[in-house]
Coordinates of C-alpha atoms in Angstrom, one line a residue:
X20 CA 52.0 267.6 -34.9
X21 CA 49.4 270.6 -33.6
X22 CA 47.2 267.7 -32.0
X23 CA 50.1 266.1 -30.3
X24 CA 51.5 269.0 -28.7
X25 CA 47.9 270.4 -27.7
X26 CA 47.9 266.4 -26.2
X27 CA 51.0 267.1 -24.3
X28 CA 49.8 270.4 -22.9
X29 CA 46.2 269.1 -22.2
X30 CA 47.7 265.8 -19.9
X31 CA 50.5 268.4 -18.0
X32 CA 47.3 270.7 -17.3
X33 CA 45.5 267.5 -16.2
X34 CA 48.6 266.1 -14.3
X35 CA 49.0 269.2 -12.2
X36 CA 45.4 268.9 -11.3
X37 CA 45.8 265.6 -10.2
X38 CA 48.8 266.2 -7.9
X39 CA 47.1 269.0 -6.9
X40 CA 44.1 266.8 -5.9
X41 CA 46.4 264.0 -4.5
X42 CA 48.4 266.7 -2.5
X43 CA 45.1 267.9 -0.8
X44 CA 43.5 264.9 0.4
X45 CA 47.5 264.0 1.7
X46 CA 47.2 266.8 3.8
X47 CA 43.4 266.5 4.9
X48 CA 45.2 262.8 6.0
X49 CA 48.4 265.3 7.3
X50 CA 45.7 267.3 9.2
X51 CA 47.3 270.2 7.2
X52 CA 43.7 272.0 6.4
X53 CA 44.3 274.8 5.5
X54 CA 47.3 274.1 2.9
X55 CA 44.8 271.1 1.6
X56 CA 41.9 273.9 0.7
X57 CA 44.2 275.9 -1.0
X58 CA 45.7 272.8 -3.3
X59 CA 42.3 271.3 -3.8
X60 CA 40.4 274.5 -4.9
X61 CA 43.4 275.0 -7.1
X62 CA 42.5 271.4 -8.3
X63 CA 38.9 272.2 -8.6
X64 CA 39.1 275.6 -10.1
X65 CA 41.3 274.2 -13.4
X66 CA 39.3 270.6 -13.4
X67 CA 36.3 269.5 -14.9
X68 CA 33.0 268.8 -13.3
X69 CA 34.8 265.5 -12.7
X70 CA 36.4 266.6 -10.4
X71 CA 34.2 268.9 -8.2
X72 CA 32.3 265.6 -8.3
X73 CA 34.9 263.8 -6.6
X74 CA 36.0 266.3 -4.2
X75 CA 32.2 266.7 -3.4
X76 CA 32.0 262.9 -2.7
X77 CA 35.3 263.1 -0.3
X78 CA 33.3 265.6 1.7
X79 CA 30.1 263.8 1.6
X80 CA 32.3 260.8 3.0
X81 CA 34.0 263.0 5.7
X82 CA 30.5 264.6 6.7
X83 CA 29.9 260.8 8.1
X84 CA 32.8 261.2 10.4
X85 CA 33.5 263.3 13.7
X86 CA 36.8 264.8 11.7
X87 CA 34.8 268.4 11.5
X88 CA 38.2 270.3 10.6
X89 CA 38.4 267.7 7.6
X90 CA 35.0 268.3 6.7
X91 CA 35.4 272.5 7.2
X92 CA 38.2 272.6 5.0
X93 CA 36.8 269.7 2.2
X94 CA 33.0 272.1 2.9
X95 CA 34.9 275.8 2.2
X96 CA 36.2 273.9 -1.0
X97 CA 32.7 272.9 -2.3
X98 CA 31.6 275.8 -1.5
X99 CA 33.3 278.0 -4.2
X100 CA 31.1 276.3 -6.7
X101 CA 28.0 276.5 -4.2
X102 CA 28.1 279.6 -2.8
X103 CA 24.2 280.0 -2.7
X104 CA 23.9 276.7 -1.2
X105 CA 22.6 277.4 3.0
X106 CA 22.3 273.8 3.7
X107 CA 26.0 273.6 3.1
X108 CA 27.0 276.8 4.9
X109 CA 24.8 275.3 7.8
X110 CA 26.9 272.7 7.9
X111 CA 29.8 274.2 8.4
X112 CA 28.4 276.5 10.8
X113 CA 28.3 273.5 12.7
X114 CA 31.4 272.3 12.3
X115 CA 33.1 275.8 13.4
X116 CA 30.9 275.1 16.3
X117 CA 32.6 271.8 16.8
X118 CA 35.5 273.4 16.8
X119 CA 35.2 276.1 19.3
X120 CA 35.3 278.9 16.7
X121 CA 31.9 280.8 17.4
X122 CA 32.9 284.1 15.4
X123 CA 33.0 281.8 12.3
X124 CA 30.3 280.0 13.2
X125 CA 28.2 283.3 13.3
X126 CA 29.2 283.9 9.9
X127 CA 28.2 281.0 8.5
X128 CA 24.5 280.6 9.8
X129 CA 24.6 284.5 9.2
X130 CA 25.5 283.9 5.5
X131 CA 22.8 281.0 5.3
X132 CA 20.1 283.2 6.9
X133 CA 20.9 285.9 4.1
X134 CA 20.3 283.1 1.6
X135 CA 17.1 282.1 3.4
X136 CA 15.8 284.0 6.0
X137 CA 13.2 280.9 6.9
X138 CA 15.7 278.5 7.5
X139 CA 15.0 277.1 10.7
X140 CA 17.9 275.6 10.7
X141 CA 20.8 277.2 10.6
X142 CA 18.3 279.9 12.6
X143 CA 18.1 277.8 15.8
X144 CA 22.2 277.2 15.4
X145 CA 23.3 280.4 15.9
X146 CA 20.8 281.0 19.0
X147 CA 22.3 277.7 19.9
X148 CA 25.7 278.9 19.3
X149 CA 25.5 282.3 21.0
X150 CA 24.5 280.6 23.9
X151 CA 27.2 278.1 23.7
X152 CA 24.9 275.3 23.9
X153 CA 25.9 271.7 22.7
X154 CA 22.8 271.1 20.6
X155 CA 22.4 271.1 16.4
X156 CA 20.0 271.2 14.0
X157 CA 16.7 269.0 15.5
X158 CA 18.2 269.0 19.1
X159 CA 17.8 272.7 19.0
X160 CA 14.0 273.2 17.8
X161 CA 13.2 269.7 20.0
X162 CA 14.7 271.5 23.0
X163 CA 12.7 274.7 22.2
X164 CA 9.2 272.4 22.1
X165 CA 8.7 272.7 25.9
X166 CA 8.7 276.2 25.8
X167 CA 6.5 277.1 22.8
X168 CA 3.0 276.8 25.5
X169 CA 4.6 279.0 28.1
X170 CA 3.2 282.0 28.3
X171 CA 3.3 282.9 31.9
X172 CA 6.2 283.7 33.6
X173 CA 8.8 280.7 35.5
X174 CA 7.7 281.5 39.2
X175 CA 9.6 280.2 42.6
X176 CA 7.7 278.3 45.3
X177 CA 5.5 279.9 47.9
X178 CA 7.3 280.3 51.2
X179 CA 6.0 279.2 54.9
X180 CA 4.5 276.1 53.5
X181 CA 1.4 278.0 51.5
X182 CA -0.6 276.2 49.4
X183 CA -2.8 278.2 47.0
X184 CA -6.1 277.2 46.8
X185 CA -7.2 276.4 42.8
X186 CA -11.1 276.6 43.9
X187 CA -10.9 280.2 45.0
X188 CA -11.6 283.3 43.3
X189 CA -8.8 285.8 43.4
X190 CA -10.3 288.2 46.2
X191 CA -10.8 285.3 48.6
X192 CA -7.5 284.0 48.1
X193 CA -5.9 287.7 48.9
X194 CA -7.9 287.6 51.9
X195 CA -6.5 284.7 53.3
X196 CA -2.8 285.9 52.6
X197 CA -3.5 288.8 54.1
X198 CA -4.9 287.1 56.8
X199 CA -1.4 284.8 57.1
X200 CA 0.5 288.2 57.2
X201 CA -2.0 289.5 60.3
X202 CA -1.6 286.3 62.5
X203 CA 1.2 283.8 61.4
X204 CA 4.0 286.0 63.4
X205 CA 2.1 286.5 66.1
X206 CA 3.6 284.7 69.6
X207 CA 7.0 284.2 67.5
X208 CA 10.6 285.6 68.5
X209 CA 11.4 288.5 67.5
X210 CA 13.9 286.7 64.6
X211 CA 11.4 284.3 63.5
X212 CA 8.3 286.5 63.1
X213 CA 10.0 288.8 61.1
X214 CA 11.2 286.0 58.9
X215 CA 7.4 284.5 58.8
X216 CA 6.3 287.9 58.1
X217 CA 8.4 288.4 55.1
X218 CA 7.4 285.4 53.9
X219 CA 4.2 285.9 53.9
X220 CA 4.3 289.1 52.2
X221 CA 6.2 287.7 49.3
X222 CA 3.6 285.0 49.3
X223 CA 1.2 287.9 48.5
X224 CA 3.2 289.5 46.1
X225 CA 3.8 286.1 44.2
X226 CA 0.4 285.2 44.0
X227 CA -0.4 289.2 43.0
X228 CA 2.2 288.6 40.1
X229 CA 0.9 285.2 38.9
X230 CA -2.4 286.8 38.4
X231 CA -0.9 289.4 36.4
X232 CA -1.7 292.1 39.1
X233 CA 1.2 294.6 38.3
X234 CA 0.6 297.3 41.2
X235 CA -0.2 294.8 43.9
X236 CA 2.8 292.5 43.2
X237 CA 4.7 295.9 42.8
X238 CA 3.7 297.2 46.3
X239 CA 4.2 293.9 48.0
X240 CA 7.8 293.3 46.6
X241 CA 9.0 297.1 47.2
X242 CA 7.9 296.7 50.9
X243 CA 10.4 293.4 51.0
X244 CA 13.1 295.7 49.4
X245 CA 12.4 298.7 51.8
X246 CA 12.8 295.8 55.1
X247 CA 16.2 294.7 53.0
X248 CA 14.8 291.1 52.9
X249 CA 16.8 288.2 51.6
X250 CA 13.3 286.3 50.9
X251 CA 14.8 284.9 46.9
X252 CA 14.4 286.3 43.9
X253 CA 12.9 289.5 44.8
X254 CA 15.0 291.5 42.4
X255 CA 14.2 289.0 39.6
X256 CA 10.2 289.5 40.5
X257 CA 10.0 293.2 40.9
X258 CA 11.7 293.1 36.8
X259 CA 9.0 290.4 36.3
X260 CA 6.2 292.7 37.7
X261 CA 7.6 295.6 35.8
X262 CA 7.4 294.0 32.5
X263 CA 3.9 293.2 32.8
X264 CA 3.7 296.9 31.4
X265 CA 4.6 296.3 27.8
X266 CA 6.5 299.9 27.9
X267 CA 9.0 298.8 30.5
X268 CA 10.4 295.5 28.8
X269 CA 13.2 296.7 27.5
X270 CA 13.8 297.9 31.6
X271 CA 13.3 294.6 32.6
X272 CA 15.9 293.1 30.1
X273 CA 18.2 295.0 31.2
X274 CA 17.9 294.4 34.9
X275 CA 17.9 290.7 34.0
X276 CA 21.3 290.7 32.1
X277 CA 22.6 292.6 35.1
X278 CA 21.2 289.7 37.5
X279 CA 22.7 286.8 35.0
X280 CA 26.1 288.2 35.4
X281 CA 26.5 287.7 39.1
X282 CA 24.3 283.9 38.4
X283 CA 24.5 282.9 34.7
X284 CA 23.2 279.5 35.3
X285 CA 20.2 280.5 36.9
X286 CA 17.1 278.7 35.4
X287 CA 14.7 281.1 36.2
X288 CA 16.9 284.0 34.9
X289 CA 17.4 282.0 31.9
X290 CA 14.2 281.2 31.4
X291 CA 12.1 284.3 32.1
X292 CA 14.8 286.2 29.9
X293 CA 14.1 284.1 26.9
X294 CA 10.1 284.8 27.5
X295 CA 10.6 288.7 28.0
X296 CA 12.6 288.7 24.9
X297 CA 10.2 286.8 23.2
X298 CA 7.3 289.5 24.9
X299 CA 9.6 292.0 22.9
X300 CA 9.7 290.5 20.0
X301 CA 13.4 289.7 19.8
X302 CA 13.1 285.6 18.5
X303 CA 16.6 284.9 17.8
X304 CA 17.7 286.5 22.1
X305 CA 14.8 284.3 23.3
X306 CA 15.5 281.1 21.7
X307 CA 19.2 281.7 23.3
X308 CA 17.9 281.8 26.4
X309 CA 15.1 279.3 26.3
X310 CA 18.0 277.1 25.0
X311 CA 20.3 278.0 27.8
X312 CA 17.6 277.2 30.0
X313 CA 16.8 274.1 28.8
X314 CA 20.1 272.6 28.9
X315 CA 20.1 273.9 32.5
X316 CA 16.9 272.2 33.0
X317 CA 17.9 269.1 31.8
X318 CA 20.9 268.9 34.4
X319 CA 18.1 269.2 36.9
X320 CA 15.9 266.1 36.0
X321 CA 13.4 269.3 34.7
X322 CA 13.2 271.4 38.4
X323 CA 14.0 274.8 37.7
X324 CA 14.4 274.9 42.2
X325 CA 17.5 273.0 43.5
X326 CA 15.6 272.8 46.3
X327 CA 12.8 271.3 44.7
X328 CA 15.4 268.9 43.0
X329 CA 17.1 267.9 46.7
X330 CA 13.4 266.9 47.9
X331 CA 13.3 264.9 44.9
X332 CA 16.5 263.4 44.9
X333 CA 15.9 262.6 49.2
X334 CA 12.4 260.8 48.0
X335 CA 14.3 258.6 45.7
X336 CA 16.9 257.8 48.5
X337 CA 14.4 256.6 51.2
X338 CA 12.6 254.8 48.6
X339 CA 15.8 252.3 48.2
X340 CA 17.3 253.8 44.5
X341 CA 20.4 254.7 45.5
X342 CA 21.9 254.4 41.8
X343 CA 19.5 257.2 41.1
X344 CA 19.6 258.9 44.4
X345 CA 23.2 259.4 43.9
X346 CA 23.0 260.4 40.2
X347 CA 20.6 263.3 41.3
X348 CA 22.7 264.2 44.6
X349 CA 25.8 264.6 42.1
X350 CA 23.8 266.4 40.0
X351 CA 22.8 268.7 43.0
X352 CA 26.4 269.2 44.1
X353 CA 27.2 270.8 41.0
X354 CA 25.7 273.7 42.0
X355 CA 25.5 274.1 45.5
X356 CA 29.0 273.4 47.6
X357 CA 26.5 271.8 50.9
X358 CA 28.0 269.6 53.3
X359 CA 24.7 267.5 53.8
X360 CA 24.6 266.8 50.2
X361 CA 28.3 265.5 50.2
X362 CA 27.2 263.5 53.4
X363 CA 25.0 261.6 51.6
X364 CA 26.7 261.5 47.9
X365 CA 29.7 259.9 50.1
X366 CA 27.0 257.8 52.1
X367 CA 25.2 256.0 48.8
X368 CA 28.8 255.1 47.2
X369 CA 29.9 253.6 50.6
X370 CA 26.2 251.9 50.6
X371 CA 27.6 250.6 46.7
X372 CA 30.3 249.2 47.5
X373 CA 32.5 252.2 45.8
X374 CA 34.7 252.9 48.8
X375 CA 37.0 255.3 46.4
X376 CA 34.7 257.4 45.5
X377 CA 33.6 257.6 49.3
X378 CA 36.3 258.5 50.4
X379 CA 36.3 261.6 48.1
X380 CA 33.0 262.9 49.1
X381 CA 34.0 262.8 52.7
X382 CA 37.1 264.0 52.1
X383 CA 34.9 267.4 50.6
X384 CA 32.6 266.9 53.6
X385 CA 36.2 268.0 55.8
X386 CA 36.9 270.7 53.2
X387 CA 33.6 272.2 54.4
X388 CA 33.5 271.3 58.4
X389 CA 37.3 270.0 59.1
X390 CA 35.9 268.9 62.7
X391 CA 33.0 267.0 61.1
X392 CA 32.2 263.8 63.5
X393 CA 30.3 262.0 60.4
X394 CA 32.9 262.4 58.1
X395 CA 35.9 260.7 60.8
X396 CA 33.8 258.0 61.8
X397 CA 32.9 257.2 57.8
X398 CA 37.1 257.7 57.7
X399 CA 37.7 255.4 59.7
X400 CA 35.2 252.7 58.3
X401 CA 36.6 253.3 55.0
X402 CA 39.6 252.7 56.6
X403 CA 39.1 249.5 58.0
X404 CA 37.8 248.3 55.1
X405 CA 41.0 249.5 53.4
X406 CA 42.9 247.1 55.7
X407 CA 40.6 244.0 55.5
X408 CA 40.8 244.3 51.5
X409 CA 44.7 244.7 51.8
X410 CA 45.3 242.1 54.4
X411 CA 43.3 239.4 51.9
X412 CA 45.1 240.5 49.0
X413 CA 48.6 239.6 50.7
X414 CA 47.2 236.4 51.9
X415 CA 46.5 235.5 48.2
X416 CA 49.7 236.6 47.3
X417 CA 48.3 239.5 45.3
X418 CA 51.1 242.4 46.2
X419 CA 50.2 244.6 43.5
X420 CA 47.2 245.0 44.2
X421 CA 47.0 245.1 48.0
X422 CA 49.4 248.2 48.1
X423 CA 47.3 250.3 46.2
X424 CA 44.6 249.5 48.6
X425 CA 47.7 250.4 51.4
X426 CA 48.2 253.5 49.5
X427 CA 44.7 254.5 49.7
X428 CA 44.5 253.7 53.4
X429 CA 47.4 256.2 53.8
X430 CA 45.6 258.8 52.5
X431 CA 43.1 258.5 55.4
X432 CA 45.5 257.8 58.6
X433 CA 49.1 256.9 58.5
X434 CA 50.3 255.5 61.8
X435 CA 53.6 253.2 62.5
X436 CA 52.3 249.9 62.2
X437 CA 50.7 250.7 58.3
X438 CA 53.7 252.4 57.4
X439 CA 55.7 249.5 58.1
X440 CA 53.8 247.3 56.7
X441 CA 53.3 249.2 53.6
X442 CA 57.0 249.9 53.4
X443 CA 57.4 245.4 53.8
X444 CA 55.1 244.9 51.0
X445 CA 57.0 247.0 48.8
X446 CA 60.1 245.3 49.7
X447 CA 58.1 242.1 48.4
X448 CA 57.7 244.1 45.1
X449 CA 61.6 245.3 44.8
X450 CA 60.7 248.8 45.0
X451 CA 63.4 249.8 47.8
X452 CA 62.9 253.2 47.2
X453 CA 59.5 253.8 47.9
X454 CA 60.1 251.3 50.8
X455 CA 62.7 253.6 52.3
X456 CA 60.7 256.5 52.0
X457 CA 58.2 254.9 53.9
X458 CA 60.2 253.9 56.7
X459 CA 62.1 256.8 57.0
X460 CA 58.4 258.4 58.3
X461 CA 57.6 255.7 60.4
X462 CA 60.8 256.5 62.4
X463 CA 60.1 260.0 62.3
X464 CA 56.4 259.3 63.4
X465 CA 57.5 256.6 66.1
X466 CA 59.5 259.5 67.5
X467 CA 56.5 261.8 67.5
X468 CA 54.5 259.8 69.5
X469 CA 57.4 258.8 71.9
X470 CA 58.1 262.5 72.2
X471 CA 54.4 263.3 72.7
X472 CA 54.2 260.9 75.4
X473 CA 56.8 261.9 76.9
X474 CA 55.8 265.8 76.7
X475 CA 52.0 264.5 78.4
X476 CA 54.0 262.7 81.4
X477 CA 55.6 266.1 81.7
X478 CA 52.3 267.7 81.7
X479 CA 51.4 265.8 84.2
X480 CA 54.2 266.1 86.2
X481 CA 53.5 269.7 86.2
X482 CA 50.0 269.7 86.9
X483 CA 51.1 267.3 90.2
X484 CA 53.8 269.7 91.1
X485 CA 51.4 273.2 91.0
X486 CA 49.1 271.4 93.1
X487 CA 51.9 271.1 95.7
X488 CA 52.5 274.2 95.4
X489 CA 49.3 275.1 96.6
X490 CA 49.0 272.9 99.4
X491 CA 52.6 273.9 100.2
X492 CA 54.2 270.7 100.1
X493 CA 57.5 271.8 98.8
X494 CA 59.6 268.5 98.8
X495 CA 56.6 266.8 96.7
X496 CA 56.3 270.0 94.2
X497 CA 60.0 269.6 93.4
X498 CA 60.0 265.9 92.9
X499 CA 57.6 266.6 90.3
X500 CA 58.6 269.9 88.9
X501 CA 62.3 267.9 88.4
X502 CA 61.0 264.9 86.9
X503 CA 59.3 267.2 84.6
X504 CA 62.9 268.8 83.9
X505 CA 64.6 265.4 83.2
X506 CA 62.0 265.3 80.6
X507 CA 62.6 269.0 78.7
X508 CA 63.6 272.2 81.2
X509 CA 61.9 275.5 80.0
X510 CA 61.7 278.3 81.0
X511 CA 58.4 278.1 83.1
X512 CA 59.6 275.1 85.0
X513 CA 63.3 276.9 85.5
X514 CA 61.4 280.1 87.3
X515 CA 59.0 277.7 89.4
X516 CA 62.1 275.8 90.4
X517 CA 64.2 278.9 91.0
X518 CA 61.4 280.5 92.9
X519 CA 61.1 277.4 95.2
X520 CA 64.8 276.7 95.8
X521 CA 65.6 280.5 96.3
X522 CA 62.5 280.6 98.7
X523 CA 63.8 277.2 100.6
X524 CA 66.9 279.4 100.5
X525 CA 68.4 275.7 98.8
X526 CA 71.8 277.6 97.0
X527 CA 73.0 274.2 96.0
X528 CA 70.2 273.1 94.1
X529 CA 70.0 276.5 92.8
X530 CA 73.2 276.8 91.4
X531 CA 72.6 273.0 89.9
X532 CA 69.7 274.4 88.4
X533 CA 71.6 277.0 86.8
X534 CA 74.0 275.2 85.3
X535 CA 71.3 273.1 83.8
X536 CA 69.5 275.8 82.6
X537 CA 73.0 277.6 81.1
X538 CA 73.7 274.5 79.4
X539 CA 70.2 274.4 77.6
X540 CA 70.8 277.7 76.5
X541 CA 73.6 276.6 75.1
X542 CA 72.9 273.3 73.5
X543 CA 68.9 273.7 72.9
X544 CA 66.0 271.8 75.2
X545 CA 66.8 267.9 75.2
X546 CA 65.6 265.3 77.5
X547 CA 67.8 265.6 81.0
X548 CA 69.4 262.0 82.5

């Protein structure tokens, strides 16, 4: 009787585990997560190995998927009986990560790191993570590779042109800089040689700070500052020349986060961060922004200059890749709003027969220079082509598709004769609506451009009567000033009239006129029979 009541008791404990198992993995299905950890630790906590097996293998099987909150909440679960396990809080480190959580994330690789302070792993994550970069576990330390040789500083480009010289000695390549800052302004305006002269200076400086020459690159850079010259980077050098005295780092840090804030994807910000960090012995800041630069880097077919990566990208156009060419001017425009960039991104998909996408980058070329001749005649090719494809399509019978092509067309001009035949073709489809819309605005733009023809004769009629005027040939000036009233009387053309009629001493035309003019007043301007 004992052993069938301990029975009973022993398959109700093992029945609520099991619908506390079932329940979970119902929810993990439900996406109810949180609700699922709580029934399936309750599941694990009262069951048998068994069943930490099983609930192990569900995460196991999840851990193949992209489902990282199932995973998370299967992985917090398995946890409770692995609580020293670091591979396993990795993971999940990961998966907060995934999910956009990045205080949790921290946690985790924190917690892992505490367990094992050599694990690489979960180490390069939460650089990875503190520097929101979309990279895990072997991505990270593989992205870190390029930078493990760099010692020297990231440097910009010499200015003017200037070519250093590997074959010379350090004092013979000074002299010739200096030489280049004596003569290259000379017989210049007063604009450009200061410009050259600036640049040559910086060249100095740069080539000082390359060669690790603190006081030299220091004195050539403050002179740039002192002129308020917008040569690049000087701010960025002057911390870079600072730092090369091992007591002012920490200086230099700090004048580079102030820099990042107004350019945070800066490469060579990025990248000469991570490396002063690294000088200071900070592992975990420097892999962040080694990382960050990397990413950057990547975006930029490995130039850490966009201009650099424009004369690249301009090689590959002229040498006929226009695929790549326009992958790389994309790439460019990401970062620097430049109308000839746009030019040619809108050129290359016109060249590929992506007339859409054309039309878009031209369409940014206006946003930059509204009055831009390249981008109206590219328009208006576009255009044409717009009406060529439509006027095919309707010959095949192929409605559908030939008004979207009309549609397009109207976003580039929309005069009466594509408005009406835009508004037909959607008669042929049924769709009266959009048909009446559309030719409710080709009467409203058909009486635009009869008006504005009208108001050009008038102009004209003006212009004729004023040079009456002058000449004094009064009948002639007021058979043109009053053809220009039949058109629209206002005020100017009233006061010429008046002036003439009262002058001519004329009191019956006068006192036509100013009935005309009272009943204007009264009704609004309107064209006069």
């Amino acid at each position: 009787m004992l052993d069938s009541l301990s029975k009973r008791q022993k398959n109700k404990k093992q029945h609520k585990i099991d619908e506390a198992l079932n329940k979970g993995y119902l929810l993990i299905e439900k996406k109810e997560y949180k609700q699922a950890t709580i029934e399936l630790t309750l599941a694990q906590e009262k069951g048998s190995d068994a069943i930490c097996k099983q609930i192990e293998e569900k995460f196991n099987a999840y851990s193949q998927t992209n489902n990282y909150e199932a995973i998370r909440a299967l992985g917090l679960v398995v946890l409770k009986k692995r609580q020293n396990d670091f591979e396993l809080l990795n993971t999940l480190g990961n998966c907060s990560r995934k999910l956009n959580e990045t205080k949790q994330a921290t946690h985790f690789f924190r917690r892992a790191l505490k367990l094992n302070n050599s694990f690489l792993k979960a180490f390069y994550n939460l650089a990875a993570s503190m520097g929101n970069v979309d990279k895990y576990d072997e991505e990270v330390s593989q992205a870190l590779t390029q930078f493990e040789k760099a010692h020297s500083f990231f440097l910009p480009e010499y200015l003017n042109d200037r070519i250093i010289k590997e074959n010379l000695s350090f004092e013979d390549t000074c002299a010739e800089l200096k030489i280049a800052i004596k003569e290259n302004w000379r017989n210049r305006s007063i604009t450009e040689g200061k410009l050259i002269l600036q640049n040559d200076i910086f060249n100095l400086g740069l080539y000082a700070l390359s060669q690790k020459r603190r006081d030299m690159a220091l004195e050539n850079f403050k002179k740039l500052k002192k002129q308020n010259s917008q040569v690049p980077y000087l701010d960025m050098l002057i911390a870079l020349a600072n730092a090369l005295d091992r007591s002012k780092i920490k200086s230099s840090i700090k004048d580079f986060i102030a820099l990042l804030k107004e350019t945070p994807k800066d490469r060579y910000l990025n990248g000469n961060l991570g490396l002063l960090y690294r000088k200071d012995g900070n592992k975990l800041l420097s892999c962040k922004f080694l990382l960050i630069c990397s990413v950057l880097l990547e975006k930029s077919e490995g130039f850490f200059n966009i201009a650099a990566l424009t004369r690249f990208a301009d090689n590959v156009y002229e040498s006929g890749k226009f695929k790549k060419a326009l992958m790389l001017y994309k790439k460019i425009s990401l970062e620097i709003d430049d109308i000839k960039i746009w030019e040619r991104i809108g050129e290359l998909h016109f060249e590929l027969n992506e007339s859409t996408e054309s039309l878009k980058a031209y369409r940014e070329v206006q946003r930059l220079e509204p009055e831009s001749i390249i981008a109206k005649q590219k328009l208006a090719a576009i255009y044409s082509l717009y009406l060529d494809m439509a006027s095919k399509l309707k010959q095949e019978k192929k409605y559908q598709q030939a008004i979207v092509i009309m549609e397009r067309a109207l976003t580039i001009q929309r005069p009466p004769d594509l408005l009406e035949d835009t508004a037909n073709t959607y008669r042929l489809l049924r769709d009266h609506k959009r048909a009446e819309e559309l030719m409710d605005e080709y009467q409203e733009t058909v009486s635009k451009i009869e008006e504005n023809i009208l108001e050009a004769e008038r102009k004209q009629y003006i212009i004729k009567g004023q040079e009456y005027m002058k000449k004094k040939e009064f009948a002639l000036a007021i058979e043109n000033m009053e053809k220009a009233s039949r058109i629209k009387l206002d005020k100017d053309i009233f006061m010429l009239l008046a002036h003439i009629y009262k002058k001519l001493k004329r009191t019956r035309a006068l006192q036509d006129l100013l009935s005309r003019w009272t009943q204007t007043q009264i009704s609004g301007p309107k064209k006069q029979n």
